[in-house]
mmCIF file of C-alpha atoms and ligand atoms in Angstrom:
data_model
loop_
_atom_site.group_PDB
_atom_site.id
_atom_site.type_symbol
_atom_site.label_atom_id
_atom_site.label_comp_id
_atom_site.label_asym_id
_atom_site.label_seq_id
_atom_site.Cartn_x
_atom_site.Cartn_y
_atom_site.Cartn_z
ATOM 1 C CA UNK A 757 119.788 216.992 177.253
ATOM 2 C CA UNK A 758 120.013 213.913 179.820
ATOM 3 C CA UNK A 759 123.376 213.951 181.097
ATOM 4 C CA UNK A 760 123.643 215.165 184.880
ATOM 5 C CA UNK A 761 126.339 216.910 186.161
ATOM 6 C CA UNK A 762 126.230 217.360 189.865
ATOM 7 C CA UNK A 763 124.943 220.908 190.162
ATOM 8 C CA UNK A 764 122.606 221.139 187.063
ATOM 9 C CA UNK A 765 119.150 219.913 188.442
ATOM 10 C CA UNK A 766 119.665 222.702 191.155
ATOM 11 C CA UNK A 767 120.883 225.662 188.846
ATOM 12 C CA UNK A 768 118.012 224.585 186.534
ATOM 13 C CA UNK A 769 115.803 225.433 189.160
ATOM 14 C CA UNK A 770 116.898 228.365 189.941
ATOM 15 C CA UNK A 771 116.765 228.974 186.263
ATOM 16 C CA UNK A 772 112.973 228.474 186.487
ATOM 17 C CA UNK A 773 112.648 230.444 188.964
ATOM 18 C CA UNK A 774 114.439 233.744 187.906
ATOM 19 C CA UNK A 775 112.373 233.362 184.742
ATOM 20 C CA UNK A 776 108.828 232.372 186.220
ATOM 21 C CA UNK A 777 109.744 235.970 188.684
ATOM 22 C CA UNK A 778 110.656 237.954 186.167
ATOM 23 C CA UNK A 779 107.719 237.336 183.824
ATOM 24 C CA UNK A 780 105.400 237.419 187.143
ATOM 25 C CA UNK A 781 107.072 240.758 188.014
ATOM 26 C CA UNK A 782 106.695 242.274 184.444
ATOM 27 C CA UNK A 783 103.424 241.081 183.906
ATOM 28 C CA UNK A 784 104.204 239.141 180.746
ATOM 29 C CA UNK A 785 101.120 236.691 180.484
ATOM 30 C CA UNK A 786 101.140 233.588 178.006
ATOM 31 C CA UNK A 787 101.799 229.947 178.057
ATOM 32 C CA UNK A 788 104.649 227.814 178.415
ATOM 33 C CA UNK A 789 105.351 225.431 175.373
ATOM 34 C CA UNK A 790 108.131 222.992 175.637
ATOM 35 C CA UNK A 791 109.651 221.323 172.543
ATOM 36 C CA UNK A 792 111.022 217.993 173.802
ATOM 37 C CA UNK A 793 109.645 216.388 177.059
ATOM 38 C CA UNK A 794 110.859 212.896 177.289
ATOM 39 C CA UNK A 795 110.742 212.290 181.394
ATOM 40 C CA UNK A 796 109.011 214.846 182.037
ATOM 41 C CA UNK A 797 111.632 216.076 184.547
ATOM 42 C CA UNK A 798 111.886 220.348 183.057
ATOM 43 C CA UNK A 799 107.687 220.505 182.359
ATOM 44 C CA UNK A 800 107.189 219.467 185.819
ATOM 45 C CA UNK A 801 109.970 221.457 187.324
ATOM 46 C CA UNK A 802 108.249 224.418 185.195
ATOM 47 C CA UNK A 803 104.559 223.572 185.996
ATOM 48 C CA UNK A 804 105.706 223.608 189.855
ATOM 49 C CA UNK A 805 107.858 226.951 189.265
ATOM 50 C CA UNK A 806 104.557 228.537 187.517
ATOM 51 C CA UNK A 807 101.846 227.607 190.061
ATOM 52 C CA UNK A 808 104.716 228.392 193.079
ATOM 53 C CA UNK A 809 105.173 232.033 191.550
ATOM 54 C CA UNK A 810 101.484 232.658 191.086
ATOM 55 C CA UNK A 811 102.581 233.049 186.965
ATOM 56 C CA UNK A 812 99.982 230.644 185.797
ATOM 57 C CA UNK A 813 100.992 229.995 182.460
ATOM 58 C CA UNK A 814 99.127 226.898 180.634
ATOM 59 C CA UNK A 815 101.701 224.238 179.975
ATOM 60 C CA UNK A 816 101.958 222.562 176.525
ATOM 61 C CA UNK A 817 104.207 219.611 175.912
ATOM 62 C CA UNK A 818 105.199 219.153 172.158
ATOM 63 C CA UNK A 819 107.203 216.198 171.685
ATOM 64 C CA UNK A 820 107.124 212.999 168.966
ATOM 65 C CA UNK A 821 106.188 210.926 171.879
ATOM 66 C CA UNK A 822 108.757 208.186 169.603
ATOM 67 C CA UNK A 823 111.541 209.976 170.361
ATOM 68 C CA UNK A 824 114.330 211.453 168.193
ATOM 69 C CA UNK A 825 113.402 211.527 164.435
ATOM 70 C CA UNK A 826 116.021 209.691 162.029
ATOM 71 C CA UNK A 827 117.672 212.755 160.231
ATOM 72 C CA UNK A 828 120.855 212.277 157.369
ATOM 73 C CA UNK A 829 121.079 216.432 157.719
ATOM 74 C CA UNK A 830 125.002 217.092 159.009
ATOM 75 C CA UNK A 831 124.043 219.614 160.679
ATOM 76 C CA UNK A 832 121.906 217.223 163.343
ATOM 77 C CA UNK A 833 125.337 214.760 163.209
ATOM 78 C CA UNK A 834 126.164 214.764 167.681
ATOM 79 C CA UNK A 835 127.389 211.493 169.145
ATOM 80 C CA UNK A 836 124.580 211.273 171.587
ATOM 81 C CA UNK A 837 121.693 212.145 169.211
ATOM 82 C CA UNK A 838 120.106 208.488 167.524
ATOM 83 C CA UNK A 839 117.020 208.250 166.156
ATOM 84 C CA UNK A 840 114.584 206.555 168.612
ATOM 85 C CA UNK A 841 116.417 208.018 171.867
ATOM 86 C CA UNK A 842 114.734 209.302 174.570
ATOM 87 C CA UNK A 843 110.881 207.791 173.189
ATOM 88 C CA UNK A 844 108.273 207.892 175.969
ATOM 89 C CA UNK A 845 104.377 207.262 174.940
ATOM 90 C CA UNK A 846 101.851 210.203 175.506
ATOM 91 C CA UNK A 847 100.637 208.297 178.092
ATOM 92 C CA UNK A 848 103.404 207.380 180.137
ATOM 93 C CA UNK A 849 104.179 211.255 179.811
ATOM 94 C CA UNK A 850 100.598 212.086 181.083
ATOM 95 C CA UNK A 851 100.838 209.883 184.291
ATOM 96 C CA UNK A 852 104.317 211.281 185.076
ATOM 97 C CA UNK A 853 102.752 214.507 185.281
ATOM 98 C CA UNK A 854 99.540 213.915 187.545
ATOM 99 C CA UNK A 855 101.937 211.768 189.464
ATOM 100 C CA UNK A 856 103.701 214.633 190.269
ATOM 101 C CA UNK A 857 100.800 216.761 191.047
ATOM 102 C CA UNK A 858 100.564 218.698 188.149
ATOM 103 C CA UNK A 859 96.771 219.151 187.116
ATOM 104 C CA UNK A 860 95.468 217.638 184.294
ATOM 105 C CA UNK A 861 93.622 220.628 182.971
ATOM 106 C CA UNK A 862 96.812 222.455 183.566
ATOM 107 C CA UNK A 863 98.873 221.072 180.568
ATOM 108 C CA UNK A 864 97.891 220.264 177.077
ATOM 109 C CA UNK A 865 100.084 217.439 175.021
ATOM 110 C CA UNK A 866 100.468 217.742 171.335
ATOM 111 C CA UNK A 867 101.821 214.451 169.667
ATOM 112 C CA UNK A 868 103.620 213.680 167.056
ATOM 113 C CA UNK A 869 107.090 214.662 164.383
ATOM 114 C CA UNK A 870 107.466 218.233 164.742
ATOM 115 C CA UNK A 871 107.517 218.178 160.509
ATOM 116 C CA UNK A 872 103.700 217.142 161.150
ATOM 117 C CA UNK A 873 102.529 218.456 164.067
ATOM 118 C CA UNK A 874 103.772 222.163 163.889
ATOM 119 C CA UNK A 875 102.747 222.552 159.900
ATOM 120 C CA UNK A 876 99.800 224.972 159.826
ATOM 121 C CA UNK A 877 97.373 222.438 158.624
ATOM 122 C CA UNK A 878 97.785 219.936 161.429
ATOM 123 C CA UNK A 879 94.446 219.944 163.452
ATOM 124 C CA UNK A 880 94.281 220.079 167.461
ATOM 125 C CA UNK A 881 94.306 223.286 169.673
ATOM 126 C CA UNK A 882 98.054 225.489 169.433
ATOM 127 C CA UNK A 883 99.400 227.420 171.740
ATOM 128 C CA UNK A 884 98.995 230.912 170.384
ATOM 129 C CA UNK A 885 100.738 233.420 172.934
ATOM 130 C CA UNK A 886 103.994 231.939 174.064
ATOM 131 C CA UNK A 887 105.814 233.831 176.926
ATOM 132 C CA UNK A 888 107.995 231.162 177.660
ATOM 133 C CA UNK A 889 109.549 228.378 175.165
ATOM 134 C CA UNK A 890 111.369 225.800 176.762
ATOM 135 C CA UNK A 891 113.227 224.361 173.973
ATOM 136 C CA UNK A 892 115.052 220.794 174.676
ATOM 137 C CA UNK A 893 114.113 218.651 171.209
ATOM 138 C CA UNK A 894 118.457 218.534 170.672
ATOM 139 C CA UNK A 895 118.364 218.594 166.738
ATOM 140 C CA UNK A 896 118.959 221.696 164.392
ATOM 141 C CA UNK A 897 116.441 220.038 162.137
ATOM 142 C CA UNK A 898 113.480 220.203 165.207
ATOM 143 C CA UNK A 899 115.041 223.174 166.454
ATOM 144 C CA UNK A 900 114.531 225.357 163.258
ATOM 145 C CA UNK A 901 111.089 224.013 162.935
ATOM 146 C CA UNK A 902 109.791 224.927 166.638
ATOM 147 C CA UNK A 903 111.393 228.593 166.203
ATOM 148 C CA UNK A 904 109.744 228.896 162.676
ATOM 149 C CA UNK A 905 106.305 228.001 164.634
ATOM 150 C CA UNK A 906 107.196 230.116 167.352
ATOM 151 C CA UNK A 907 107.968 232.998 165.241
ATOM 152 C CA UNK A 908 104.225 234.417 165.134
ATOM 153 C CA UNK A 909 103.568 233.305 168.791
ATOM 154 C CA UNK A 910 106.514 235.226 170.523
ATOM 155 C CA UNK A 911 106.172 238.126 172.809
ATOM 156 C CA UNK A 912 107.756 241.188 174.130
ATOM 157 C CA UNK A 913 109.380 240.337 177.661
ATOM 158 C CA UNK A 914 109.131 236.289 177.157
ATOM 159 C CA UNK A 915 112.056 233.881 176.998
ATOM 160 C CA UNK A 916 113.530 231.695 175.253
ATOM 161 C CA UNK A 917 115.304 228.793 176.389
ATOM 162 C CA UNK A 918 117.589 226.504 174.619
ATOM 163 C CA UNK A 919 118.318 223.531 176.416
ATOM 164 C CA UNK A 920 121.075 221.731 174.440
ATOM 165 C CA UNK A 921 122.769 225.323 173.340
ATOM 166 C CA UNK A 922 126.011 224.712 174.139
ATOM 167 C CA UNK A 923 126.211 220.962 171.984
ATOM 168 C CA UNK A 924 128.209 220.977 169.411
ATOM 169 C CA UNK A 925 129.334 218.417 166.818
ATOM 170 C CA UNK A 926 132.852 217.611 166.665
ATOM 171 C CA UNK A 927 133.936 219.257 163.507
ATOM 172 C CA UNK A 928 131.081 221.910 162.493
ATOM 173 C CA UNK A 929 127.960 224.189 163.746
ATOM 174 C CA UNK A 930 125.492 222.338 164.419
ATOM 175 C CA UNK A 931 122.361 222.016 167.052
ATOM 176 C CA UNK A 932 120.391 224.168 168.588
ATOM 177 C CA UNK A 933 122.657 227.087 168.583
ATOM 178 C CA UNK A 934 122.557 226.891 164.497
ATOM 179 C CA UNK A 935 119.029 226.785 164.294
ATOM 180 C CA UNK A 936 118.344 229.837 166.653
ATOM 181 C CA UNK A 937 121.345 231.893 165.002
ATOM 182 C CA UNK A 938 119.772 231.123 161.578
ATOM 183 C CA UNK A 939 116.190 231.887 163.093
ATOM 184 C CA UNK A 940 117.274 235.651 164.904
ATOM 185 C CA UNK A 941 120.528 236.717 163.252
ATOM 186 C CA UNK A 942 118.485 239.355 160.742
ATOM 187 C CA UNK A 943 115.321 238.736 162.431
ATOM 188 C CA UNK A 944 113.220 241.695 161.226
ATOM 189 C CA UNK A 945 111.292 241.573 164.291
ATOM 190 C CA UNK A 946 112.715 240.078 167.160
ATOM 191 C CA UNK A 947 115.847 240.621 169.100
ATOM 192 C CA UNK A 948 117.812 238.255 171.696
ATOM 193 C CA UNK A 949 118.906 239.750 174.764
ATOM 194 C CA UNK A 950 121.022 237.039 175.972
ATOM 195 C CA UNK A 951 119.589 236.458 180.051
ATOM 196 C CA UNK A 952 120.695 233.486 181.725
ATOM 197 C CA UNK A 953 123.171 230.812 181.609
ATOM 198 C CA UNK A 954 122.191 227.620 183.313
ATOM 199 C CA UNK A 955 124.138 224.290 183.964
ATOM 200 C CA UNK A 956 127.264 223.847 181.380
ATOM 201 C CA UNK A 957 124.187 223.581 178.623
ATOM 202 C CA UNK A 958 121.520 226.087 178.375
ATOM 203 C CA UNK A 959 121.539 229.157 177.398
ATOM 204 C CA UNK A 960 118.125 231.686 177.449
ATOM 205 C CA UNK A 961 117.351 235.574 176.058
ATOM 206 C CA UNK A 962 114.596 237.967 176.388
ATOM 207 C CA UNK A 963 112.475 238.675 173.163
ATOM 208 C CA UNK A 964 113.118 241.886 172.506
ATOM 209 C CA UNK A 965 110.239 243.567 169.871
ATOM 210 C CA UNK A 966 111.972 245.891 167.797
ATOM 211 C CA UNK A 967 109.209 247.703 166.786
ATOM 212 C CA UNK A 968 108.809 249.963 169.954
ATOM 213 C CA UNK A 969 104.876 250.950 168.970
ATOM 214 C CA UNK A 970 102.908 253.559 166.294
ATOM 215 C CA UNK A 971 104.884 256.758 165.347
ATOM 216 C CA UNK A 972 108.197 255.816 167.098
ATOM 217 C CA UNK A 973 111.675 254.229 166.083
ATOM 218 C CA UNK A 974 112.132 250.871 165.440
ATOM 219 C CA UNK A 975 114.944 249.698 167.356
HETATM 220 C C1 SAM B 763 116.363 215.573 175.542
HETATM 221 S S1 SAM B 763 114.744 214.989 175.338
HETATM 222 C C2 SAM B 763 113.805 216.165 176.290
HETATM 223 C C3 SAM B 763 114.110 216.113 177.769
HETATM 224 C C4 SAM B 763 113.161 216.880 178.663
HETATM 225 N N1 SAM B 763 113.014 218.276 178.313
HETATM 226 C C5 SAM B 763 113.585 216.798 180.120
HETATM 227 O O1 SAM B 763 114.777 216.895 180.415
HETATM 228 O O2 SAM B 763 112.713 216.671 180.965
HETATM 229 C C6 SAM B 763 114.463 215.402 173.647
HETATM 230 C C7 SAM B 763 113.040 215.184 173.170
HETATM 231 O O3 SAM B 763 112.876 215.841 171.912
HETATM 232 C C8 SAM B 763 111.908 215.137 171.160
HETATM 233 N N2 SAM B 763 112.074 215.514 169.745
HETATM 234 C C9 SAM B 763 113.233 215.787 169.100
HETATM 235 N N3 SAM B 763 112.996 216.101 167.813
HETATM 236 C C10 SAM B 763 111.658 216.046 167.635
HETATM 237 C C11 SAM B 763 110.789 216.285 166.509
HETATM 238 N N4 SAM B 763 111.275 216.635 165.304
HETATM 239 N N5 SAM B 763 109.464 216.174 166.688
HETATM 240 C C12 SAM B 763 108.957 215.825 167.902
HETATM 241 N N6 SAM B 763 109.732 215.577 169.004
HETATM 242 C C13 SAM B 763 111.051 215.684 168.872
HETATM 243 C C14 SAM B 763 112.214 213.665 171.477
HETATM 244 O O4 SAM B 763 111.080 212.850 171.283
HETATM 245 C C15 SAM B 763 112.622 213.743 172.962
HETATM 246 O O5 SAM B 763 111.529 213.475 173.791
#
């Protein structure tokens, strides 16, 4: 989401912040992944947020690096969603980070179409404990395939954020909000305890595990 309203950088900070404490507080260790990073403005906010808290999550940025994918699925149809949008190189994403004093061994970038570069064969290092997914890549299409690869990498006490929750298309479900409801509505698994509520956007829950260990009920 790129739109600014006038309060939403500040309430997305405080966002971070009340999420960075409360995993700190409840010892919930893991990375940070973030699906959709063009500008670099919510991976630095979080990378700041992190080291600030004394979290210390690693950082991974998983975006096309092209921008938005071309997509003929209605259910990624939004007025402000066309394919190419919002493309910054690798590169250009890299210096905007060390610009803004965010380590280099601190983050870890991994390019390319989510179709590609989230499929189980695709080679490179994954993040593999995820206590915190940022996710801002606006389609349902990209949406539903960063939850399927988060499935197996969720934990207990982390968030999840959805960036462009509140976007709808004009005349159907669509989005982000589609995706996740697909994704958790019967989830055998995990539950969404809806947290907070940031800008006129985002929307984040707690992962819930239903299962609450050997020998007792499963929620
Ligand atoms: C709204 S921008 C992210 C903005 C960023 N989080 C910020 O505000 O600092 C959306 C990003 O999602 C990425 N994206 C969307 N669908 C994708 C896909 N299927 N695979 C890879 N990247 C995708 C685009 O390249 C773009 O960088």
């Amino acid at each position: 989401m790129q739109l600014f309203y006038q309060d939403e950088q500040a309430d997305l900070e405080r966002f971070m912040r009340r999420v960075f404490y409360m995993l700190f507080y409840n010892n919930i260790a893991g990375d940070y992944a973030e699906f959709g990073c063009h500008g670099a403005r919510t991976f630095t906010l979080a990378a700041r947020t992190s080291q600030m808290i004394g979290h210390g999550a690693h950082l991974w940025a998983l975006d096309s690096f092209e921008g938005l994918p071309s997509s003929g699925d209605p259910r990624d149809q939004h007025s402000g969603w066309t394919p190419g949008a919002m493309a910054m190189s690798e590169s250009a994403f890299i210096e905007a980070c060390l610009a803004q004093g965010v380590e280099r061994d601190a983050f870890t970038t991994v390019p390319g179409f989510y179709s590609d570069s989230l499929s189980a064969a695709a080679p490179g290092p994954r993040p593999e404990r995820v206590c915190f997914a940022y996710v801002d890549c606006d389609l349902y299409t990209s949406t539903l395939e960063a939850l399927r690869f988060l499935d197996g990498r969720l934990c207990h006490g982390g968030v999840l954020a959805l960036d462009d929750y509140y976007c709808y298309s004009e005349t159907h479900p669509s989005g982000e909000r589609l995706a996740a409801l697909e994704v958790f509505e019967d989830h055998p698994r995990w539950r969404l305890v809806p947290y907070h509520h940031w800008g006129w956007n985002g929307q984040s829950f707690v992962i819930e595990d239903r299962f609450t260990g050997p020998g007792g009920p499963t929620l």
